[in-house]
């Protein structure tokens, strides 16, 4: 956009409402095609853009909140998973099958989806085999603790799903706002250009519309 959206909305609000309310301005621009119907169409476009602007702000607030919840959920997962992972690497140091089944080797995945999937494999496979549970229990990690950790992963996956939903809605709101803003910017640009012609000999009337005459 050639100017900030906030400034565009403010300028458009001044120009359109004062054009509608001021009889002298209304009569002058009416001779150049800006009838009451055309001004009402501009006002409707302004109202739509303001509503979409407010919605976009709200959607990004929702996205930010969802992001925070997701980060908190992942932190809770890691608070259990990372210590349990370290213990598992000791418990199964001589068991290459377990190392592969539990994905103990290498660094941890970094993206939220991949990291949670990796942690879920770890606990799912631990709980699926009695010998694995026995080995972990020897280090104080019993089945209840592993089940609890798996539950936290599932909650984190739910939080991630909400975040993805909110991200999509925020992007959609941005696209809709930008489309309406572009249309409003074009409308008000044409309107001001015509108003300068219609009110060329009445600079004080141009100022009523927020147009500074030189």
Coordinates of N, CA and C in Angstrom, one line a residue:
X1 N 0.8 -1.2 0.0 CA 0.0 0.0 0.0 C 0.9 1.3 0.0
X2 N 0.4 2.3 -0.7 CA 1.2 3.5 -0.8 C 1.2 4.3 0.5
X3 N 0.3 4.0 1.4 CA 0.3 4.7 2.7 C -0.2 3.7 3.7
X4 N -0.1 4.0 5.0 CA -0.5 3.1 6.0 C -2.0 2.9 5.9
X5 N -2.5 1.7 6.3 CA -3.9 1.4 6.2 C -4.6 2.3 7.2
X6 N -4.0 2.6 8.4 CA -4.7 3.4 9.3 C -4.9 4.8 8.8
X7 N -3.9 5.4 8.1 CA -4.0 6.7 7.5 C -5.0 6.7 6.4
X8 N -5.0 5.7 5.6 CA -6.0 5.6 4.5 C -7.4 5.6 5.0
X9 N -7.6 4.8 6.1 CA -9.0 4.7 6.6 C -9.4 6.1 7.2
X10 N -8.5 6.8 7.9 CA -8.8 8.1 8.5 C -9.1 9.1 7.4
X11 N -8.2 9.2 6.4 CA -8.4 10.1 5.3 C -9.7 9.9 4.5
X12 N -10.0 8.6 4.3 CA -11.2 8.2 3.5 C -12.4 8.5 4.3
X13 N -12.4 8.3 5.6 CA -13.5 8.6 6.5 C -13.8 10.1 6.5
X14 N -12.8 10.9 6.5 CA -13.0 12.4 6.5 C -13.6 12.8 5.1
X15 N -13.0 12.3 4.1 CA -13.4 12.8 2.7 C -14.8 12.3 2.4
X16 N -15.1 11.1 2.6 CA -16.4 10.5 2.2 C -17.6 11.1 3.1
X17 N -17.4 11.1 4.4 CA -18.5 11.6 5.3 C -18.7 13.1 5.1
X18 N -17.7 13.8 4.9 CA -17.9 15.3 4.7 C -18.4 15.6 3.4
X19 N -18.1 14.8 2.4 CA -18.7 14.9 1.1 C -20.2 14.7 1.1
X20 N -20.6 13.7 1.9 CA -22.0 13.4 2.0 C -22.8 14.4 2.8
X21 N -22.1 14.9 3.9 CA -22.8 15.8 4.9 C -22.8 17.3 4.4
X22 N -21.8 17.7 3.6 CA -21.7 19.1 3.2 C -22.5 19.3 1.9
X23 N -23.5 20.1 2.0 CA -24.4 20.3 0.8 C -23.6 21.0 -0.3
X24 N -22.8 22.0 0.0 CA -22.1 22.7 -1.0 C -21.1 21.8 -1.8
X25 N -20.4 21.0 -1.0 CA -19.4 20.1 -1.6 C -20.2 19.0 -2.4
X26 N -21.3 18.6 -1.8 CA -22.1 17.5 -2.5 C -22.6 18.0 -3.8
X27 N -23.0 19.3 -3.9 CA -23.5 19.8 -5.2 C -22.4 19.9 -6.2
X28 N -21.3 20.4 -5.8 CA -20.2 20.6 -6.7 C -19.6 19.3 -7.3
X29 N -19.4 18.3 -6.5 CA -18.9 17.0 -7.0 C -20.0 16.2 -7.7
X30 N -21.2 16.5 -7.4 CA -22.3 15.8 -8.1 C -22.3 16.1 -9.6
X31 N -21.8 17.3 -10.0 CA -21.8 17.7 -11.4 C -20.7 16.9 -12.1
X32 N -19.8 16.2 -11.4 CA -18.8 15.4 -12.0 C -19.0 13.9 -11.8
X33 N -20.2 13.6 -11.5 CA -20.6 12.1 -11.5 C -20.6 11.5 -10.1
X34 N -20.2 12.3 -9.1 CA -20.2 11.8 -7.7 C -21.6 12.0 -7.1
X35 N -22.5 11.2 -7.5 CA -23.9 11.4 -7.0 C -24.0 10.8 -5.6
X36 N -25.2 10.9 -5.0 CA -25.4 10.4 -3.7 C -25.2 8.9 -3.7
X37 N -25.6 8.2 -4.8 CA -25.5 6.8 -4.9 C -24.0 6.4 -4.9
X38 N -23.2 7.2 -5.6 CA -21.8 6.8 -5.8 C -21.1 7.1 -4.4
X39 N -21.5 8.1 -3.7 CA -20.8 8.4 -2.4 C -21.2 7.3 -1.4
X40 N -22.4 6.8 -1.5 CA -22.9 5.7 -0.6 C -22.1 4.5 -0.9
X41 N -21.8 4.2 -2.2 CA -21.0 3.1 -2.6 C -19.6 3.2 -2.0
X42 N -19.0 4.4 -2.0 CA -17.7 4.6 -1.4 C -17.8 4.4 0.1
X43 N -18.8 4.9 0.7 CA -19.0 4.7 2.2 C -19.1 3.2 2.5
X44 N -19.8 2.5 1.7 CA -20.0 1.0 1.9 C -18.6 0.3 1.8
X45 N -17.8 0.8 0.9 CA -16.5 0.2 0.7 C -15.6 0.6 1.9
X46 N -15.7 1.8 2.4 CA -15.0 2.2 3.6 C -15.4 1.4 4.8
X47 N -16.7 1.2 5.0 CA -17.2 0.4 6.1 C -16.7 -1.0 6.1
X48 N -16.7 -1.6 4.8 CA -16.2 -3.0 4.7 C -14.8 -3.1 5.0
X49 N -14.0 -2.1 4.5 CA -12.5 -2.1 4.8 C -12.2 -2.0 6.3
X50 N -13.0 -1.1 6.9 CA -12.8 -0.9 8.4 C -13.1 -2.2 9.1
X51 N -14.2 -2.9 8.7 CA -14.5 -4.2 9.4 C -13.5 -5.3 9.1
X52 N -13.0 -5.3 7.9 CA -12.0 -6.3 7.6 C -10.7 -6.0 8.3
X53 N -10.4 -4.8 8.4 CA -9.2 -4.3 9.2 C -9.3 -4.8 10.6
X54 N -10.4 -4.6 11.2 CA -10.6 -5.0 12.6 C -10.6 -6.5 12.8
X55 N -11.2 -7.2 11.8 CA -11.1 -8.7 11.8 C -9.7 -9.2 11.7
X56 N -8.9 -8.6 10.8 CA -7.5 -9.0 10.7 C -6.7 -8.9 12.0
X57 N -6.9 -7.8 12.6 CA -6.3 -7.5 13.9 C -6.7 -8.6 14.9
X58 N -8.0 -8.9 15.0 CA -8.5 -9.9 15.9 C -7.9 -11.3 15.6
X59 N -7.9 -11.6 14.3 CA -7.4 -12.9 13.9 C -5.9 -13.1 14.3
X60 N -5.1 -12.1 14.1 CA -3.7 -12.2 14.5 C -3.5 -12.2 16.0
X61 N -4.5 -11.6 16.7 CA -4.5 -11.8 18.2 C -4.8 -13.2 18.6
X62 N -5.7 -13.8 17.9 CA -6.1 -15.2 18.1 C -4.9 -16.1 17.8
X63 N -4.2 -15.8 16.7 CA -3.0 -16.6 16.3 C -1.9 -16.5 17.3
X64 N -1.7 -15.3 17.8 CA -0.7 -15.1 18.8 C -1.0 -15.9 20.1
X65 N -2.2 -15.9 20.5 CA -2.7 -16.6 21.7 C -2.5 -18.1 21.5
X66 N -2.8 -18.6 20.3 CA -2.7 -20.0 20.0 C -1.2 -20.4 19.9
X67 N -0.4 -19.5 19.4 CA 1.1 -19.8 19.4 C 1.7 -19.9 20.8
X68 N 1.2 -19.1 21.7 CA 1.6 -19.1 23.1 C 1.2 -20.5 23.7
X69 N 0.0 -20.9 23.5 CA -0.5 -22.1 24.1 C 0.3 -23.3 23.5
X70 N 0.6 -23.3 22.3 CA 1.3 -24.3 21.6 C 2.8 -24.4 22.2
X71 N 3.4 -23.2 22.4 CA 4.7 -23.2 22.9 C 4.8 -23.7 24.4
X72 N 3.7 -23.4 25.1 CA 3.7 -23.8 26.5 C 3.5 -25.4 26.6
X73 N 2.6 -25.9 25.6 CA 2.4 -27.3 25.6 C 3.6 -28.1 25.2
X74 N 4.4 -27.5 24.2 CA 5.6 -28.2 23.8 C 6.7 -28.1 24.9
X75 N 6.7 -27.1 25.7 CA 7.6 -27.0 26.8 C 7.3 -28.0 27.8
X76 N 6.0 -28.3 28.1 CA 5.6 -29.3 29.0 C 6.0 -30.7 28.5
X77 N 5.9 -30.9 27.2 CA 6.3 -32.2 26.6 C 7.8 -32.4 26.9
X78 N 8.6 -31.3 26.5 CA 10.1 -31.5 26.6 C 10.5 -31.6 28.1
X79 N 9.8 -31.1 29.0 CA 10.2 -31.2 30.4 C 10.2 -32.7 30.9
X80 N 9.4 -33.5 30.2 CA 9.4 -35.0 30.5 C 10.3 -35.7 29.5
X81 N 10.0 -35.4 28.2 CA 10.7 -36.1 27.1 C 12.2 -36.1 27.1
X82 N 12.8 -34.9 27.3 CA 14.2 -34.8 27.2 C 14.9 -35.6 28.3
X83 N 14.5 -35.5 29.6 CA 15.1 -36.4 30.6 C 14.9 -37.9 30.4
X84 N 13.7 -38.2 29.9 CA 13.4 -39.6 29.6 C 14.2 -40.1 28.4
X85 N 14.4 -39.3 27.5 CA 15.3 -39.6 26.3 C 16.7 -39.9 26.8
X86 N 17.2 -39.1 27.7 CA 18.6 -39.3 28.2 C 18.7 -40.6 28.9
X87 N 17.7 -40.9 29.7 CA 17.7 -42.1 30.5 C 17.6 -43.3 29.6
X88 N 16.8 -43.2 28.5 CA 16.6 -44.3 27.6 C 17.9 -44.6 26.8
X89 N 18.7 -43.6 26.6 CA 20.0 -43.8 25.9 C 20.9 -44.6 26.8
X90 N 20.8 -44.4 28.1 CA 21.6 -45.2 29.0 C 21.0 -46.6 29.1
X91 N 19.7 -46.7 29.3 CA 19.0 -48.0 29.5 C 19.2 -48.9 28.3
X92 N 19.3 -48.4 27.1 CA 19.3 -49.2 25.9 C 20.6 -49.0 25.1
X93 N 21.7 -48.7 25.9 CA 23.0 -48.4 25.2 C 23.5 -49.6 24.5
X94 N 23.1 -50.8 24.9 CA 23.6 -52.0 24.2 C 22.5 -52.7 23.3
X95 N 21.4 -52.0 23.1 CA 20.3 -52.5 22.4 C 20.0 -51.7 21.1
X96 N 20.6 -52.1 20.0 CA 20.5 -51.3 18.8 C 19.1 -51.3 18.3
X97 N 18.3 -52.4 18.5 CA 17.0 -52.5 18.1 C 16.1 -51.4 18.8
X98 N 16.3 -51.3 20.1 CA 15.6 -50.3 20.9 C 16.0 -48.9 20.4
X99 N 17.3 -48.7 20.1 CA 17.8 -47.4 19.7 C 17.1 -46.9 18.4
X100 N 16.8 -47.9 17.5 CA 16.1 -47.5 16.3 C 14.6 -47.4 16.5
X101 N 14.0 -48.3 17.3 CA 12.6 -48.3 17.5 C 12.2 -47.0 18.3
X102 N 13.0 -46.5 19.2 CA 12.7 -45.4 20.0 C 13.3 -44.1 19.4
X103 N 14.0 -44.2 18.3 CA 14.7 -43.0 17.6 C 15.5 -42.3 18.6
X104 N 16.4 -43.0 19.2 CA 17.3 -42.4 20.3 C 18.5 -41.8 19.7
X105 N 18.9 -42.2 18.4 CA 20.1 -41.6 17.9 C 19.9 -40.3 17.2
X106 N 21.0 -39.5 17.2 CA 20.9 -38.2 16.5 C 20.3 -37.1 17.3
X107 N 20.2 -35.9 16.6 CA 19.6 -34.7 17.2 C 18.1 -34.8 17.1
X108 N 17.4 -34.0 17.9 CA 16.0 -34.0 17.8 C 15.4 -33.2 16.7
X109 N 14.3 -33.5 16.2 CA 13.6 -32.8 15.1 C 13.3 -31.4 15.7
X110 N 13.3 -30.4 14.8 CA 13.1 -29.0 15.2 C 11.7 -28.4 15.0
X111 N 11.1 -28.7 13.9 CA 9.7 -28.2 13.7 C 8.8 -28.8 14.7
X112 N 7.7 -28.0 15.1 CA 6.8 -28.5 16.1 C 6.2 -29.8 15.7
X113 N 5.7 -30.0 14.5 CA 5.0 -31.2 14.0 C 6.0 -32.4 14.1
X114 N 7.2 -32.2 13.6 CA 8.2 -33.3 13.5 C 8.7 -33.7 14.9
X115 N 8.9 -32.6 15.8 CA 9.4 -32.9 17.1 C 8.3 -33.7 17.9
X116 N 7.1 -33.3 17.8 CA 6.0 -34.0 18.5 C 5.8 -35.4 18.0
X117 N 5.9 -35.6 16.7 CA 5.8 -36.9 16.1 C 7.0 -37.8 16.6
X118 N 8.2 -37.3 16.7 CA 9.3 -38.0 17.2 C 9.1 -38.4 18.7
X119 N 8.6 -37.5 19.5 CA 8.4 -37.8 20.9 C 7.3 -38.8 21.0
X120 N 6.3 -38.8 20.2 CA 5.2 -39.7 20.2 C 5.6 -41.1 19.9
X121 N 6.5 -41.2 18.9 CA 7.0 -42.6 18.5 C 7.8 -43.1 19.7
X122 N 8.5 -42.3 20.4 CA 9.3 -42.7 21.6 C 8.4 -43.4 22.6
X123 N 7.4 -42.7 23.0 CA 6.5 -43.2 24.1 C 5.6 -44.3 23.6
X124 N 5.1 -44.2 22.4 CA 4.3 -45.3 21.9 C 5.0 -46.6 21.8
X125 N 6.2 -46.6 21.4 CA 7.0 -47.8 21.3 C 7.5 -48.3 22.6
X126 N 7.8 -47.4 23.5 CA 8.2 -47.8 24.9 C 7.0 -48.5 25.5
X127 N 5.8 -48.0 25.4 CA 4.7 -48.6 26.1 C 4.2 -49.9 25.4
X128 N 4.6 -50.1 24.2 CA 4.2 -51.3 23.4 C 4.9 -52.5 23.7
X129 N 6.1 -52.4 24.5 CA 6.9 -53.6 24.7 C 7.3 -53.7 26.2
X130 N 7.0 -54.8 26.7 CA 7.2 -55.0 28.2 C 8.7 -54.9 28.6
X131 N 9.5 -55.4 27.7 CA 11.0 -55.3 28.1 C 11.5 -53.9 28.1
X132 N 10.9 -53.0 27.3 CA 11.2 -51.6 27.3 C 10.7 -50.9 28.5
X133 N 9.5 -51.3 28.9 CA 8.9 -50.7 30.1 C 9.7 -51.1 31.4
X134 N 10.1 -52.4 31.4 CA 10.9 -52.9 32.5 C 12.2 -52.2 32.6
X135 N 12.9 -52.0 31.5 CA 14.2 -51.3 31.4 C 14.1 -49.9 31.9
X136 N 13.0 -49.2 31.5 CA 12.9 -47.8 32.0 C 12.5 -47.7 33.4
X137 N 11.7 -48.7 33.9 CA 11.3 -48.7 35.3 C 12.4 -48.9 36.2
X138 N 13.5 -49.5 35.7 CA 14.7 -49.7 36.6 C 15.4 -48.4 36.9
X139 N 15.0 -47.4 36.1 CA 15.6 -46.0 36.3 C 14.5 -45.0 36.8
X140 N 13.4 -45.6 37.3 CA 12.4 -44.7 38.0 C 11.4 -44.2 37.0
X141 N 11.4 -44.6 35.8 CA 10.4 -44.2 34.8 C 9.4 -45.3 34.6
X142 N 8.3 -45.3 35.3 CA 7.3 -46.3 35.2 C 6.3 -46.1 34.1
X143 N 5.4 -47.0 34.0 CA 4.4 -46.9 32.9 C 3.5 -45.7 33.1
X144 N 3.1 -45.4 34.3 CA 2.3 -44.2 34.5 C 2.9 -42.9 34.1
X145 N 4.2 -42.8 34.3 CA 4.9 -41.6 33.9 C 5.0 -41.5 32.4
X146 N 5.2 -42.6 31.7 CA 5.3 -42.6 30.3 C 3.9 -42.4 29.7
X147 N 2.9 -42.9 30.3 CA 1.5 -42.7 29.8 C 1.1 -41.2 29.9
X148 N 1.5 -40.6 31.1 CA 1.3 -39.2 31.3 C 2.0 -38.3 30.3
X149 N 3.2 -38.7 30.0 CA 4.0 -37.9 29.0 C 3.4 -38.0 27.6
X150 N 2.9 -39.2 27.3 CA 2.2 -39.4 26.0 C 0.9 -38.6 25.9
X151 N 0.2 -38.5 27.0 CA -1.0 -37.6 27.0 C -0.6 -36.1 26.8
X152 N 0.5 -35.7 27.3 CA 0.9 -34.3 27.1 C 1.2 -34.0 25.7
X153 N 1.8 -35.0 25.0 CA 2.1 -34.9 23.6 C 0.8 -34.8 22.8
X154 N -0.2 -35.5 23.1 CA -1.5 -35.5 22.4 C -2.1 -34.1 22.6
X155 N -2.0 -33.5 23.8 CA -2.5 -32.2 24.1 C -1.7 -31.1 23.3
X156 N -0.4 -31.3 23.1 CA 0.4 -30.4 22.4 C 0.0 -30.5 20.9
X157 N -0.3 -31.7 20.4 CA -0.7 -31.9 19.0 C -2.0 -31.1 18.8
X158 N -2.9 -31.2 19.8 CA -4.2 -30.4 19.7 C -3.9 -28.9 19.6
X159 N -3.0 -28.5 20.4 CA -2.6 -27.1 20.4 C -2.0 -26.7 19.1
X160 N -1.2 -27.5 18.5 CA -0.6 -27.3 17.2 C -1.7 -27.2 16.1
X161 N -2.7 -28.1 16.2 CA -3.8 -28.0 15.2 C -4.6 -26.7 15.3
X162 N -4.8 -26.2 16.5 CA -5.5 -25.0 16.7 C -4.6 -23.8 16.2
X163 N -3.3 -23.9 16.4 CA -2.4 -22.8 15.9 C -2.5 -22.8 14.4
X164 N -2.4 -24.0 13.7 CA -2.5 -24.0 12.3 C -3.8 -23.4 11.7
X165 N -4.9 -23.7 12.4 CA -6.2 -23.2 12.0 C -6.2 -21.7 12.2
X166 N -5.7 -21.2 13.3 CA -5.7 -19.7 13.5 C -4.7 -19.0 12.5
X167 N -3.7 -19.7 12.2 CA -2.7 -19.1 11.2 C -3.4 -19.0 9.8
X168 N -4.1 -20.0 9.4 CA -4.8 -20.0 8.2 C -5.9 -18.9 8.1
X169 N -6.6 -18.7 9.2 CA -7.7 -17.7 9.3 C -7.1 -16.3 9.3
X170 N -5.9 -16.2 10.0 CA -5.2 -14.9 10.0 C -4.8 -14.5 8.6
X171 N -4.2 -15.4 7.9 CA -3.8 -15.1 6.5 C -4.9 -14.8 5.6
X172 N -6.0 -15.5 5.8 CA -7.2 -15.3 5.0 C -7.8 -13.9 5.2
X173 N -7.8 -13.5 6.5 CA -8.2 -12.2 6.9 C -7.3 -11.1 6.3
X174 N -6.0 -11.4 6.3 CA -5.1 -10.4 5.7 C -5.3 -10.2 4.2
X175 N -5.5 -11.3 3.5 CA -5.8 -11.2 2.1 C -7.1 -10.4 1.8
X176 N -8.1 -10.7 2.6 CA -9.4 -10.0 2.4 C -9.2 -8.5 2.7
X177 N -8.5 -8.2 3.8 CA -8.3 -6.8 4.1 C -7.5 -6.1 3.1
X178 N -6.4 -6.7 2.6 CA -5.6 -6.1 1.5 C -6.4 -5.8 0.2
X179 N -7.2 -6.8 -0.1 CA -8.0 -6.6 -1.3 C -9.0 -5.4 -1.2
X180 N -9.7 -5.3 -0.1 CA -10.6 -4.2 0.2 C -9.8 -2.9 0.3
X181 N -8.6 -2.9 0.9 CA -7.8 -1.7 1.1 C -7.4 -1.2 -0.3
X182 N -7.0 -2.1 -1.2 CA -6.6 -1.7 -2.5 C -7.7 -1.0 -3.3
X183 N -8.9 -1.6 -3.1 CA -10.1 -1.0 -3.8 C -10.4 0.3 -3.2
X184 N -10.4 0.5 -1.9 CA -10.6 1.7 -1.3 C -9.6 2.8 -1.7
X185 N -8.4 2.4 -1.7 CA -7.3 3.3 -2.1 C -7.5 3.9 -3.5
X186 N -7.9 3.0 -4.4 CA -8.2 3.4 -5.7 C -9.4 4.3 -5.8
X187 N -10.4 4.0 -5.1 CA -11.7 4.8 -5.1 C -11.4 6.2 -4.5
X188 N -10.7 6.3 -3.4 CA -10.5 7.6 -2.8 C -9.5 8.4 -3.6
X189 N -8.6 7.8 -4.3 CA -7.6 8.5 -5.1 C -8.4 9.2 -6.3
X190 N -9.3 8.4 -6.9 CA -10.1 9.0 -8.0 C -11.0 10.1 -7.5
X191 N -11.6 9.8 -6.4 CA -12.5 10.8 -5.8 C -11.8 12.1 -5.5
X192 N -10.6 12.1 -4.9 CA -9.9 13.3 -4.6 C -9.4 14.0 -5.8
X193 N -9.1 13.3 -6.8 CA -8.6 13.9 -8.1 C -9.8 14.7 -8.7
X194 N -11.0 14.1 -8.7 CA -12.2 14.8 -9.2 C -12.6 16.0 -8.3
X195 N -12.5 15.8 -7.0 CA -12.8 16.9 -6.1 C -11.9 18.1 -6.3
X196 N -10.7 17.9 -6.6 CA -9.7 19.0 -6.9 C -10.2 19.8 -8.1
X197 N -10.7 19.1 -9.0 CA -11.2 19.8 -10.2 C -12.5 20.5 -9.9
X198 N -13.4 19.8 -9.3 CA -14.7 20.4 -9.0 C -14.6 21.6 -8.0
X199 N -13.7 21.5 -7.1 CA -13.6 22.6 -6.1 C -12.3 23.4 -6.3
X200 N -11.9 23.5 -7.5 CA -10.6 24.2 -7.8 C -10.7 25.7 -7.3
X201 N -11.8 26.3 -7.4 CA -11.9 27.7 -7.0 C -12.4 27.9 -5.5
X202 N -12.5 26.7 -4.8 CA -13.0 26.8 -3.5 C -12.1 25.9 -2.6
X203 N -10.9 26.4 -2.3 CA -9.9 25.7 -1.6 C -10.4 25.3 -0.2
X204 N -11.2 26.2 0.4 CA -11.7 25.9 1.7 C -12.6 24.7 1.8
X205 N -13.3 24.4 0.7 CA -14.1 23.3 0.6 C -13.3 22.0 0.4
X206 N -12.1 22.1 -0.3 CA -11.2 21.0 -0.4 C -10.7 20.6 0.9
X207 N -10.4 21.6 1.8 CA -9.9 21.3 3.1 C -11.0 20.6 4.0
X208 N -12.3 20.8 3.7 CA -13.3 20.1 4.3 C -13.2 18.6 4.1
X209 N -12.7 18.3 2.9 CA -12.5 16.9 2.5 C -11.2 16.3 2.9
X210 N -10.4 17.2 3.6 CA -9.1 16.7 4.0 C -8.0 16.9 2.9
X211 N -8.4 17.6 1.9 CA -7.4 17.8 0.8 C -6.8 19.2 1.0
X212 N -5.5 19.2 1.2 CA -4.7 20.4 1.4 C -4.4 21.1 0.1
X213 N -5.0 22.2 -0.1 CA -4.7 23.0 -1.4 C -3.4 23.7 -1.3
X214 N -2.7 23.8 -2.4 CA -1.4 24.4 -2.5 C -1.6 25.8 -3.1

